[in-house]
Amino acid sequence: MMQVLATSLLLALSTAVIAAPQIGQPAPDFTLTDTQGNEVSLSDFRGQTVILEWTNHDCPFVVKHYQPGNMQDQQRLARNQHDAVWLSIISSRPGAQGHVSPEEADELTASRDAYPNAVLIDEPGDVGRAYDARVTPHMYIIDAEGILRYMGGIDSNPSRDPEDIPDATQYVVVALEQMAAGEEITDSVTRPYGCQVHY
Amino acid sequence: MMRSLFAALILLPLLSWAAPEYGTVERDHIRAELIAEITAVEPGQSFWAGLRLEPDDNWHTYWLNPGDSGLPTQLHWDLPDGVKAGEIEWAWPEALQMGHLVNYGYKDGHLLPVRIDTPDSLVPGETLTLVVDAAWLVCEEICIPGDATLALDLDVIDHGQRRESPHAALFADTLERVPEKAGWTARFNTEGGNLSVQVVPEDIDLSGDLAFFVINDNLVEHAREPSVLAENGQILVSQPLSAYFSRAPEQLEFILVDHDAGQAWHLSAETGELLSAGALVDSSSPGWALALILALAGGVLLNLMPCVFPVLSIKAMSLVSGAGHDQRGHGLAYTAGVLVSFAVLAAVLLALRAGGEAIGWGFQLQSAWFVALLVYILFALGLSLSGLFDFGTRLMGIGQGLTEKGGSRGSFFTGVLACVVASPCTAPFMGAALGAAVFMPWPMAMSVFLALGFGLALPMLVLSFSPALARRLPRPGPWMETFKQAMAFPLYLAVVWLLWVLARQTDPTGLALVLSGMVVLAFALWLGGRESRGESLVVARHAAVGLSLIFVLSTLFSADRFGGAEAVSVDNAHWETYSAETLAELRDDPERAVLVNMTADWCITCLVNERVALNTSAVREAMEENDVVYLKGDWTRRDPDITEYLSSYDRNGVPLYVLYPRNGEDPRVLPQVLTPQLVIQALERS
C-alpha cells in the first residue's frame, strides 16, 4: 500500500516536471484570449521581438518591480525603442491567488500605469506549462524569427527590496540592447525568482 | 487600495526601525522574537543569540538556498561598538513540495542562531541591547514578506555564574542540527545534464538515510529528488541540473544530512573528474596506504580459509620433507607463483575496467569450464584429504623431481594453485576492499592486488627463510591425519557452491556430465593411488587412468557447450527473456517502451540492483502503468548475442540497463547502480 502511494507520488512529481524550452530553439506557439476578448497568437507577431511576462499582481516580487515603476519603464523601453511586443500573461487557475477577471486585469493595468500590448489570461495554465513558467515575474524574449533568446528572471537581485533595483542587472533591457546591437546575449538563461505560478 | 498597500510595504521597515520591539511580535502568519541563550553577559564573552520564527500551520520560511522560489530570511544587526554578530548558522532544512516546485525551508517553529562576540570594555551594571532588523518571506499558497526590528536587553555582569535563559535548550537543539564543517575530499561536475558529486567521508560510516542539499542557487532542479548512494566508502550524489543552469560554479557548497544519526556536514567540492575514486586518492593519502595494509592483512588471513589451507598443507609438507634442499628458492618460487597469478587476474580485471566496466573479482567464474575445472581441483583435493589417494606426497614428489632438474616449477605452480583456489573464497571475504581497489587508478589498484597476493604468500615465505621455524613445524602424525580428513569437508562444501553456479550456467545434461566427470575422476585417482601388483596390471591401470582423465577433460569442455538453464519459469516473473528479435519486434511498436536488463548470476551488482530496484513492486507497477516491456538477458554463461549487444553499447560486461522510449526515440543507458526512484523516473519519461 505504502509503495503504491509512493509510486503515485513519484509519478505525479515527475509528470509535474516539464523540460523548459531551449534557448536558440523555436519558442512554443500559443493562442490565448486577451482582456478585450481578442485571440492573440505568438505567430501573429512574426517579424517583431516578443517579450512574455508572467505576472501575478499580489506577488511581492511583482509588486517590487511595479511599485517603483521598473516594470512599466521596461515595457515602454521595449515597445517604443525596440519596436517589441510586450505580452503579460496570468496563469493562476480560477480560485487560486492571482487569478483575475479580464475587467480586474484592465483595472490593474490602468491603476499601475502599465504599458503591455496585451494582458493574456491562461486559466488552464497550458501556455505557462509549455514555457515552464515557474514564478512571477518570469521573463522570456522571442526574436523576430520566433526563436527563444532569453528566459529567466527580471533582474540579478533575487530580493523583494525595491531599493536594490538600481544596482541590479536588468536582464531583459540588457538582452534587448544586445539584440539590437547584433551581439550575443551574455546572460540568456538566468535564475527566475519570485512567487510560484499557481497552476 | 494597491497604492496604500505599496505605501504600507515601504513604510513598514521605517516604522519598525523607529521603534525596536521587545518580546514576540505578530506579523501576518508568523511570530518572531529575538532571543539569547543567556540572560546576562560577562565582558568579553561570546554567546548565541538568534531569531525565533514560528509560522502558522502549513506556512513556511526559507533556508539559505530557498530552492525553486522564495527567499532566505535576512538579519541586519545594530549593535553597540565592539559587539560583533556572525552569520546565521542554518540548521538543515526540509525539502518542501509546493505544487510543481520544491523549496528548502522550515515548516515549524525554528531558530536562526548567530554567534555574538562582546568586547572586554562592556561595563558591568549596564545593559547590552541587541537590535536586529529581520526580513523574511513566509509562504503557503501565497507569499507574504514580513519584517521586524527586534530588540533584546542583557544585563552586563561581572564574572559570575553563567545565567542560562529558558531558551538555552532550544539553542542547544538547533546547534545540533547545524551542519558541521568537514574538510572531506569532494569533487563535482556538471556533465550530462546532471550535477554529480563524489565525497569521501573520513572516519565515519555513512550509510543511513542520507539527504543532500546544495547551497549554490540556480544549479539543480530542486523538484527532482537527488539520488544519494553510499558505497565503497564514498558517497555519490546525482541531481538533474536546473533548466536555468548557465555555468558551473568554481566551488560547490552543499550539506549532507544523515537522518538516522541526526548529524549533518557542510562540505565544499572542487570541480573535477569523478570516474574513479582514484582521482580522489593520491598516493600520499592514508586511503591508499590503508588499502595496502588491509590487503596485506587480508592476504595473510586468506591462509586460514578452508579452500586455501589444503594447498598450504601440501606446500608445508614439501618444506618439511625438503629440509636441506634449497628452501629459500622454493619459498621465492611459490611467492612468485602467487604474485604472477594475482597480477594476471588483476590485469584482466583492470583491462576490462579500463574498457568502461566495473566488474567484480569473480569475473573468471563466468565460464562454465573454469568453474568445472575448479570443481575438479577442489574435489580432487578433498578426496586426497579424505585419504582416497595421497595427492600431497605425489605432488611433493613431482616437485622434488623438478627441483632435482634444477627448477622450482613445482613450488611456482603450487603458488598458482593457491591463488586459483583462493579466488572463490576471496569474493565474500575481501569483496568490499577489492571493490574499492577497482575504483583506483591502475598502478594503485594493481599494488593493492599484489599486496593481497603477497599477504597470501607471506607465511610460507617466512617459513622457507627461517629453517628454525620450519624445523618446528609439527611432523605428520596421527593428529595430522585426522585434521587432514576433517579439512576435506569444507572443500566438499565449496564444490557444492561451485556446482550451484555451474547449474545456472549449463543445463541438466551439462551438469550431469560434470558430475559423472567427478565420479570418473574419483575412480582414476583411486586407481592411480593403488599399490602396484604386477607388470601387466600396471599397464592396464595406466591405460584406465589415462582414459578416465581424457573423459574428465572432455566433460570439462563440453559442459560449456550446453545451453544455459532457460529462464526458470517463475509464476510472477515480470520480465521476458531477451533476444535480438524480440527487441526488434517491440521497437517496431510505437506504443511500447522497452527496458533491457543485462545481468549475470555471478554479478553481485546485478543481483543487488534487481533486489533493491528492478524487482520492487513500486518499479513493477511503474512498468505496468507506463506500458514498458521488461527484457532480461542472462550473461551468467557466455552468450554471443548478449556480448554483441553489450559491445554495441561499448561495454564488455554487465550490468547494462537500456531504456528504449516509445515512438522509436533514441535509447537511454541508465547508470550501473540503480535506485527505485531513478528507474521510475526513467520509466515515466519513456
PDB file of N, CA and C in Angstrom, chain B residues 32 46 63 71 86 109 140 297 299 344 375 441 466 479 482 500 547 557:
ATOM      1  N   ALA B  32       7.629  36.357  15.527  1.00  0.00           N
ATOM      2  CA  ALA B  32       9.087  36.456  15.541  1.00  0.00           C
ATOM      3  C   ALA B  32       9.558  36.995  16.872  1.00  0.00           C
ATOM      4  N   SER B  46      31.446  35.318  24.561  1.00  0.00           N
ATOM      5  CA  SER B  46      30.735  35.042  23.317  1.00  0.00           C
ATOM      6  C   SER B  46      29.536  34.178  23.644  1.00  0.00           C
ATOM      7  N   TRP B  63      15.334  28.384   3.818  1.00  0.00           N
ATOM      8  CA  TRP B  63      16.737  28.106   4.162  1.00  0.00           C
ATOM      9  C   TRP B  63      17.643  29.001   3.332  1.00  0.00           C
ATOM     10  N   LEU B  71      12.802  33.191  -0.643  1.00  0.00           N
ATOM     11  CA  LEU B  71      13.957  33.985  -0.252  1.00  0.00           C
ATOM     12  C   LEU B  71      14.392  33.575   1.140  1.00  0.00           C
ATOM     13  N   GLY B  86      27.969  37.227  14.079  1.00  0.00           N
ATOM     14  CA  GLY B  86      28.409  36.383  12.961  1.00  0.00           C
ATOM     15  C   GLY B  86      27.282  36.161  11.968  1.00  0.00           C
ATOM     16  N   GLY B 109       8.142  25.868  13.910  1.00  0.00           N
ATOM     17  CA  GLY B 109       8.901  26.880  14.622  1.00  0.00           C
ATOM     18  C   GLY B 109      10.384  26.553  14.543  1.00  0.00           C
ATOM     19  N   GLU B 140       2.691  30.061   1.905  1.00  0.00           N
ATOM     20  CA  GLU B 140       1.908  28.838   1.838  1.00  0.00           C
ATOM     21  C   GLU B 140       1.594  28.735   0.364  1.00  0.00           C
ATOM     22  N   ALA B 297      47.037  -7.732   5.154  1.00  0.00           N
ATOM     23  CA  ALA B 297      46.478  -8.487   6.284  1.00  0.00           C
ATOM     24  C   ALA B 297      45.429  -9.483   5.788  1.00  0.00           C
ATOM     25  N   GLY B 299      45.327 -10.887   2.916  1.00  0.00           N
ATOM     26  CA  GLY B 299      46.029 -11.978   2.249  1.00  0.00           C
ATOM     27  C   GLY B 299      46.547 -12.997   3.250  1.00  0.00           C
ATOM     28  N   VAL B 344      48.004 -11.435 -13.058  1.00  0.00           N
ATOM     29  CA  VAL B 344      47.267 -11.744 -14.289  1.00  0.00           C
ATOM     30  C   VAL B 344      45.777 -11.479 -14.082  1.00  0.00           C
ATOM     31  N   VAL B 375      35.853 -27.109  -9.773  1.00  0.00           N
ATOM     32  CA  VAL B 375      35.129 -28.201  -9.124  1.00  0.00           C
ATOM     33  C   VAL B 375      36.046 -29.419  -9.045  1.00  0.00           C
ATOM     34  N   PRO B 441      43.167   4.306  -9.662  1.00  0.00           N
ATOM     35  CA  PRO B 441      43.931   4.254 -10.919  1.00  0.00           C
ATOM     36  C   PRO B 441      44.732   2.953 -10.954  1.00  0.00           C
ATOM     37  N   SER B 466      63.218 -19.234   7.214  1.00  0.00           N
ATOM     38  CA  SER B 466      63.593 -19.438   8.601  1.00  0.00           C
ATOM     39  C   SER B 466      63.635 -20.937   8.903  1.00  0.00           C
ATOM     40  N   TRP B 479      47.563 -37.194  14.520  1.00  0.00           N
ATOM     41  CA  TRP B 479      46.737 -35.987  14.669  1.00  0.00           C
ATOM     42  C   TRP B 479      46.559 -35.284  13.337  1.00  0.00           C
ATOM     43  N   THR B 482      43.928 -37.014  11.110  1.00  0.00           N
ATOM     44  CA  THR B 482      42.558 -36.648  11.489  1.00  0.00           C
ATOM     45  C   THR B 482      42.233 -35.252  11.006  1.00  0.00           C
ATOM     46  N   TRP B 500      26.504 -25.297  -7.873  1.00  0.00           N
ATOM     47  CA  TRP B 500      25.297 -24.469  -7.978  1.00  0.00           C
ATOM     48  C   TRP B 500      25.481 -23.407  -9.063  1.00  0.00           C
ATOM     49  N   LEU B 547      42.518 -43.005 -19.809  1.00  0.00           N
ATOM     50  CA  LEU B 547      41.205 -42.875 -20.454  1.00  0.00           C
ATOM     51  C   LEU B 547      40.254 -42.059 -19.587  1.00  0.00           C
ATOM     52  N   PHE B 557      35.050 -29.463 -21.110  1.00  0.00           N
ATOM     53  CA  PHE B 557      34.804 -28.510 -22.179  1.00  0.00           C
ATOM     54  C   PHE B 557      33.400 -28.637 -22.760  1.00  0.00           C
TER      55      PHE B 557
END
